[in-house]
Coordinates of N, CA and C in Angstrom, one line a residue:
M18 N 135.1 -38.3 5.2 CA 136.0 -39.1 5.9 C 137.2 -38.3 6.5
L19 N 137.7 -37.4 5.7 CA 138.8 -36.5 6.2 C 138.3 -35.7 7.4
L20 N 137.1 -35.1 7.3 CA 136.6 -34.3 8.4 C 136.5 -35.1 9.6
G21 N 136.0 -36.4 9.5 CA 135.9 -37.3 10.7 C 137.2 -37.6 11.3
M22 N 138.2 -37.8 10.5 CA 139.6 -38.1 11.0 C 140.2 -36.9 11.7
R23 N 139.9 -35.7 11.1 CA 140.4 -34.4 11.7 C 139.8 -34.2 13.1
D24 N 138.5 -34.5 13.1 CA 137.8 -34.3 14.4 C 138.3 -35.3 15.4
L25 N 138.5 -36.5 15.0 CA 139.0 -37.6 15.9 C 140.4 -37.2 16.4
L26 N 141.3 -36.7 15.5 CA 142.6 -36.3 15.9 C 142.6 -35.1 16.9
M27 N 141.7 -34.2 16.7 CA 141.6 -33.0 17.6 C 141.1 -33.5 19.0
R28 N 140.2 -34.5 19.0 CA 139.7 -35.0 20.3 C 140.8 -35.7 21.0
V29 N 141.6 -36.5 20.3 CA 142.7 -37.2 20.9 C 143.8 -36.2 21.4
L30 N 144.1 -35.2 20.6 CA 145.0 -34.2 21.1 C 144.6 -33.4 22.3
M31 N 143.3 -33.1 22.4 CA 142.8 -32.4 23.5 C 142.8 -33.2 24.8
V32 N 142.4 -34.5 24.7 CA 142.5 -35.4 25.8 C 144.0 -35.6 26.2
G33 N 144.9 -35.7 25.3 CA 146.3 -35.8 25.6 C 146.9 -34.6 26.3
L34 N 146.5 -33.4 25.8 CA 147.0 -32.2 26.4 C 146.5 -32.0 27.8
G35 N 145.2 -32.2 28.0 CA 144.6 -32.1 29.3 C 145.2 -33.2 30.2
G36 N 145.4 -34.4 29.7 CA 146.0 -35.5 30.5 C 147.4 -35.2 30.9
A37 N 148.2 -34.6 30.0 CA 149.6 -34.2 30.4 C 149.6 -33.2 31.5
I38 N 148.7 -32.2 31.4 CA 148.7 -31.2 32.5 C 148.2 -31.8 33.8
G39 N 147.1 -32.6 33.7 CA 146.6 -33.2 34.9 C 147.6 -34.1 35.6
A40 N 148.4 -34.9 34.8 CA 149.4 -35.8 35.3 C 150.5 -35.0 36.0
L41 N 150.9 -33.9 35.4 CA 152.0 -33.1 36.0 C 151.5 -32.5 37.3
A42 N 150.3 -32.0 37.3 CA 149.7 -31.4 38.5 C 149.6 -32.5 39.7
R43 N 149.1 -33.6 39.3 CA 149.0 -34.7 40.3 C 150.4 -35.1 40.8
Y44 N 151.4 -35.2 40.0 CA 152.7 -35.6 40.4 C 153.3 -34.5 41.4
G45 N 153.1 -33.3 41.0 CA 153.6 -32.2 41.9 C 153.0 -32.2 43.3
I46 N 151.7 -32.3 43.3 CA 150.9 -32.3 44.6 C 151.3 -33.6 45.4
S47 N 151.4 -34.7 44.7 CA 151.7 -36.0 45.4 C 153.1 -35.9 46.0
I48 N 154.1 -35.4 45.3 CA 155.5 -35.3 45.8 C 155.5 -34.4 47.0
W49 N 154.8 -33.3 46.9 CA 154.8 -32.3 48.0 C 154.1 -32.8 49.3
L50 N 153.0 -33.5 49.1 CA 152.2 -33.9 50.3 C 152.6 -35.3 50.8
N51 N 153.1 -36.2 50.0 CA 153.3 -37.6 50.4 C 154.6 -37.7 51.2
E52 N 155.5 -36.7 51.2 CA 156.7 -36.8 52.0 C 156.4 -36.6 53.5
R53 N 155.3 -36.2 53.9 CA 155.0 -35.7 55.2 C 154.5 -36.7 56.2
D54 N 154.0 -37.9 55.8 CA 153.3 -38.8 56.7 C 153.2 -40.2 56.1
L55 N 152.7 -41.1 56.9 CA 152.5 -42.5 56.4 C 151.3 -42.5 55.5
I56 N 150.2 -41.7 55.8 CA 149.0 -41.7 54.9 C 149.4 -41.0 53.6
P57 N 149.0 -41.5 52.5 CA 149.3 -40.9 51.2 C 148.4 -39.7 50.9
W58 N 148.7 -38.6 51.6 CA 147.8 -37.4 51.6 C 147.7 -36.8 50.2
G59 N 148.8 -36.9 49.4 CA 148.8 -36.4 48.0 C 147.7 -37.0 47.2
T60 N 147.6 -38.3 47.2 CA 146.6 -39.0 46.4 C 145.2 -38.7 47.0
L61 N 145.0 -38.6 48.3 CA 143.8 -38.2 48.8 C 143.4 -36.8 48.4
A62 N 144.3 -35.9 48.4 CA 144.1 -34.5 48.1 C 143.7 -34.4 46.6
V63 N 144.4 -35.0 45.7 CA 144.1 -34.9 44.3 C 142.7 -35.6 43.9
N64 N 142.4 -36.7 44.6 CA 141.2 -37.3 44.3 C 140.0 -36.5 44.9
L65 N 140.1 -35.9 46.0 CA 139.1 -35.0 46.5 C 138.9 -33.8 45.7
M66 N 140.0 -33.2 45.3 CA 140.0 -32.0 44.4 C 139.4 -32.4 43.1
G67 N 139.7 -33.6 42.6 CA 139.1 -34.0 41.3 C 137.6 -34.2 41.4
C68 N 137.1 -34.8 42.5 CA 135.7 -34.9 42.7 C 135.0 -33.6 42.6
F69 N 135.6 -32.6 43.3 CA 135.0 -31.3 43.4 C 135.0 -30.6 42.0
L70 N 136.2 -30.6 41.4 CA 136.4 -29.9 40.1 C 135.6 -30.5 39.0
L71 N 135.5 -31.8 38.9 CA 134.7 -32.5 37.9 C 133.2 -32.1 38.0
A72 N 132.7 -32.2 39.2 CA 131.3 -31.9 39.5 C 131.0 -30.5 39.2
L73 N 131.9 -29.5 39.6 CA 131.7 -28.1 39.4 C 131.8 -27.9 37.9
F74 N 132.8 -28.4 37.2 CA 133.0 -28.2 35.8 C 131.8 -28.7 35.0
L75 N 131.4 -29.9 35.2 CA 130.3 -30.5 34.5 C 129.0 -29.9 34.7
T76 N 128.7 -29.5 36.0 CA 127.5 -28.8 36.3 C 127.4 -27.5 35.5
I77 N 128.4 -26.7 35.5 CA 128.4 -25.4 34.8 C 128.5 -25.6 33.3
V78 N 129.5 -26.4 32.8 CA 129.8 -26.4 31.4 C 128.7 -27.2 30.6
L79 N 128.2 -28.3 31.1 CA 127.3 -29.1 30.4 C 125.9 -28.4 30.2
S80 N 125.7 -27.3 31.0 CA 124.5 -26.6 30.8 C 124.6 -25.7 29.5
R81 N 125.9 -25.6 29.0 CA 126.1 -24.7 27.9 C 126.7 -25.4 26.7
F82 N 127.4 -26.5 26.9 CA 128.2 -27.1 25.8 C 127.8 -28.6 25.7
S83 N 128.0 -29.2 24.6 CA 127.8 -30.7 24.5 C 129.0 -31.4 25.1
V84 N 128.7 -32.6 25.5 CA 129.7 -33.4 26.2 C 130.9 -33.7 25.3
G85 N 130.7 -33.7 24.0 CA 131.8 -34.1 23.1 C 132.6 -32.9 22.7
S86 N 132.4 -31.7 23.2 CA 133.2 -30.6 22.8 C 134.7 -30.8 23.2
F87 N 135.6 -30.2 22.4 CA 137.0 -30.4 22.7 C 137.4 -29.9 24.1
F88 N 136.8 -28.8 24.5 CA 137.1 -28.2 25.8 C 136.6 -29.2 26.9
V89 N 135.4 -29.7 26.8 CA 134.9 -30.7 27.8 C 135.8 -31.9 27.8
L90 N 136.2 -32.4 26.7 CA 137.1 -33.6 26.7 C 138.4 -33.3 27.3
A91 N 139.0 -32.2 27.0 CA 140.3 -31.8 27.5 C 140.3 -31.7 29.0
V92 N 139.2 -31.1 29.6 CA 139.2 -30.9 31.0 C 138.7 -32.2 31.8
S93 N 137.6 -32.8 31.3 CA 137.0 -33.9 32.1 C 137.8 -35.2 31.9
T94 N 137.9 -35.7 30.7 CA 138.6 -36.9 30.4 C 140.1 -36.7 30.5
G95 N 140.6 -35.6 30.0 CA 142.1 -35.4 30.0 C 142.6 -35.0 31.3
F96 N 142.3 -33.8 31.7 CA 142.9 -33.3 33.0 C 142.4 -34.0 34.2
V97 N 141.1 -34.1 34.5 CA 140.6 -34.7 35.7 C 140.9 -36.2 35.6
G98 N 140.8 -36.8 34.5 CA 141.0 -38.3 34.3 C 142.5 -38.6 34.7
S99 N 143.4 -37.8 34.4 CA 144.8 -38.1 34.7 C 145.2 -37.6 36.1
F100 N 144.5 -36.6 36.5 CA 144.8 -35.9 37.8 C 144.4 -36.9 39.0
T101 N 143.3 -37.6 38.8 CA 142.8 -38.5 39.9 C 143.1 -39.9 39.5
T102 N 143.1 -40.8 40.5 CA 143.4 -42.2 40.3 C 142.8 -43.1 41.3
F103 N 142.1 -44.1 40.8 CA 141.6 -45.1 41.7 C 142.6 -46.2 41.9
S104 N 143.5 -46.4 41.0 CA 144.5 -47.5 41.1 C 145.5 -47.1 42.3
A105 N 145.8 -45.9 42.4 CA 146.7 -45.5 43.5 C 146.1 -45.6 44.8
I106 N 144.8 -45.4 44.9 CA 144.0 -45.6 46.2 C 144.1 -47.1 46.6
S107 N 143.9 -47.9 45.6 CA 144.0 -49.4 45.9 C 145.3 -49.8 46.3
V108 N 146.4 -49.5 45.6 CA 147.7 -49.9 45.9 C 148.2 -49.3 47.2
E109 N 147.9 -48.0 47.5 CA 148.3 -47.4 48.7 C 147.6 -48.0 49.9
S110 N 146.4 -48.4 49.7 CA 145.6 -49.0 50.8 C 146.2 -50.4 51.2
I111 N 146.5 -51.1 50.1 CA 147.1 -52.5 50.4 C 148.4 -52.3 51.1
L112 N 149.2 -51.3 50.7 CA 150.5 -51.1 51.4 C 150.3 -50.7 52.8
L113 N 149.4 -49.8 53.1 CA 149.1 -49.4 54.4 C 148.6 -50.6 55.3
M114 N 147.7 -51.4 54.7 CA 147.1 -52.6 55.4 C 148.2 -53.6 55.9
Q115 N 149.3 -53.6 55.2 CA 150.4 -54.6 55.6 C 151.0 -54.3 57.0
S116 N 151.0 -53.0 57.3 CA 151.5 -52.6 58.6 C 150.6 -51.8 59.5
F117 N 149.7 -51.1 58.9 CA 148.8 -50.2 59.7 C 147.4 -50.3 59.2
I118 N 146.7 -51.3 59.6 CA 145.4 -51.6 59.1 C 144.4 -50.4 59.4
H119 N 144.6 -49.9 60.6 CA 143.7 -48.8 61.1 C 143.9 -47.6 60.2
L120 N 145.1 -47.3 59.8 CA 145.3 -46.1 58.9 C 144.8 -46.4 57.5
A121 N 144.9 -47.6 57.0 CA 144.3 -48.0 55.7 C 142.8 -47.8 55.7
L122 N 142.2 -48.3 56.8 CA 140.7 -48.1 56.8 C 140.3 -46.6 56.9
L123 N 141.1 -45.9 57.7 CA 140.8 -44.4 57.8 C 141.0 -43.8 56.5
Y124 N 142.0 -44.1 55.8 CA 142.3 -43.6 54.4 C 141.2 -43.8 53.5
L125 N 140.7 -45.1 53.4 CA 139.6 -45.4 52.6 C 138.3 -44.7 53.0
L126 N 138.0 -44.6 54.3 CA 136.9 -43.9 54.8 C 136.9 -42.4 54.4
L127 N 138.1 -41.8 54.6 CA 138.3 -40.4 54.2 C 138.1 -40.2 52.7
T128 N 138.7 -41.1 51.9 CA 138.6 -40.9 50.5 C 137.2 -41.0 49.9
F129 N 136.4 -42.0 50.3 CA 135.1 -42.1 49.8 C 134.1 -41.2 50.4
T130 N 134.2 -40.9 51.7 CA 133.2 -40.0 52.4 C 133.4 -38.6 51.9
F131 N 134.7 -38.1 51.9 CA 134.9 -36.8 51.5 C 134.9 -36.6 50.0
G132 N 135.1 -37.7 49.2 CA 134.9 -37.7 47.8 C 133.5 -37.4 47.4
Y133 N 132.6 -38.0 48.1 CA 131.1 -37.8 47.9 C 130.8 -36.3 48.3
I134 N 131.3 -35.9 49.4 CA 131.0 -34.5 49.9 C 131.6 -33.5 48.9
C135 N 132.8 -33.7 48.4 CA 133.4 -32.8 47.4 C 132.6 -32.8 46.1
T136 N 132.1 -33.9 45.7 CA 131.3 -34.0 44.5 C 130.0 -33.1 44.7
W137 N 129.4 -33.3 45.8 CA 128.2 -32.6 46.2 C 128.5 -31.1 46.2
A138 N 129.6 -30.7 46.8 CA 130.0 -29.3 46.9 C 130.2 -28.7 45.6
G139 N 130.9 -29.4 44.7 CA 131.1 -29.0 43.3 C 129.8 -28.7 42.6
C140 N 128.8 -29.6 42.8 CA 127.5 -29.4 42.1 C 126.8 -28.2 42.7
A141 N 126.9 -28.1 44.1 CA 126.3 -26.9 44.7 C 126.8 -25.6 44.2
L142 N 128.2 -25.5 44.2 CA 128.8 -24.3 43.7 C 128.5 -24.1 42.2
G143 N 128.4 -25.1 41.4 CA 128.0 -25.0 40.0 C 126.6 -24.4 39.9
N144 N 125.7 -24.9 40.7 CA 124.3 -24.4 40.7 C 124.3 -22.9 41.2
L145 N 125.1 -22.6 42.1 CA 125.2 -21.2 42.6 C 125.7 -20.3 41.5
V146 N 126.7 -20.7 40.8 CA 127.3 -19.9 39.7 C 126.3 -19.8 38.6
L147 N 125.5 -20.8 38.3 CA 124.5 -20.8 37.2 C 123.3 -20.0 37.7
G148 N 123.1 -19.8 39.0 CA 121.9 -19.2 39.5 C 120.7 -20.0 39.4
T149 N 120.8 -21.4 39.4 CA 119.7 -22.3 39.4 C 119.4 -22.8 40.8
G150 N 118.1 -23.0 41.1 CA 117.8 -23.5 42.4 C 117.9 -25.0 42.4
W151 N 117.9 -25.6 43.6 CA 118.0 -27.0 43.7 C 116.8 -27.8 43.0
G152 N 115.7 -27.1 43.0 CA 114.5 -27.8 42.3 C 114.7 -27.7 40.8
E153 N 115.5 -26.8 40.3 CA 115.6 -26.6 38.9 C 116.7 -27.5 38.3
R154 N 117.8 -27.6 38.9 CA 118.9 -28.4 38.4 C 119.8 -28.9 39.5
W155 N 120.1 -30.2 39.4 CA 121.1 -30.7 40.3 C 122.1 -31.5 39.4
C156 N 123.3 -31.6 39.8 CA 124.4 -32.2 38.9 C 124.0 -33.6 38.4
G157 N 123.2 -34.4 39.2 CA 122.8 -35.7 38.8 C 122.0 -35.6 37.5
K158 N 121.1 -34.5 37.4 CA 120.3 -34.3 36.2 C 121.2 -33.9 35.0
V159 N 122.2 -33.1 35.3 CA 123.2 -32.7 34.3 C 123.9 -33.9 33.7
F160 N 124.5 -34.7 34.6 CA 125.3 -35.8 34.2 C 124.5 -36.9 33.4
A161 N 123.3 -37.2 33.9 CA 122.6 -38.3 33.3 C 121.5 -37.8 32.3
G162 N 121.2 -36.6 32.2 CA 120.0 -36.2 31.5 C 120.3 -35.8 30.0
G163 N 120.0 -36.6 29.1 CA 119.9 -36.3 27.7 C 121.2 -35.9 27.0
K164 N 122.2 -35.3 27.7 CA 123.4 -34.9 27.0 C 124.5 -35.9 27.1
G165 N 124.3 -36.9 27.9 CA 125.3 -38.0 28.0 C 126.4 -37.7 28.9
N166 N 127.3 -38.6 29.1 CA 128.4 -38.3 30.0 C 129.6 -39.1 29.5
D167 N 130.8 -38.8 30.0 CA 132.0 -39.5 29.6 C 132.3 -40.6 30.5

């Protein structure tokens, strides 16, 4: 029982540590980029970077570690989980729609189109780093295949 509690505490601490770093990084980028225009570029930037980084990280790391490892939890659930945000996309889109519906639609289109592209690029780079061919491994196989996902 004690070992289980110690393991749980370590997992919680790693997610919290990663989350604190991710939240601070997101805040800094958002402050820097959101001052420049009507479109919330900071949120767009962190979400696109998050798509790329999570795909790259999971493609490389899950080929070597289990999904429950402290490092995987700290980076994927902690850092990337707090670095990116769907709720901010929703709120900022609603705010834009009140005055600039065309910008709100552009923002949503950019977010989801380039989010997918960044995820694909992260998987591609991960496979390049691993030296695996497309027929051998693609991030979809890594995320869903046997090792589980967060």
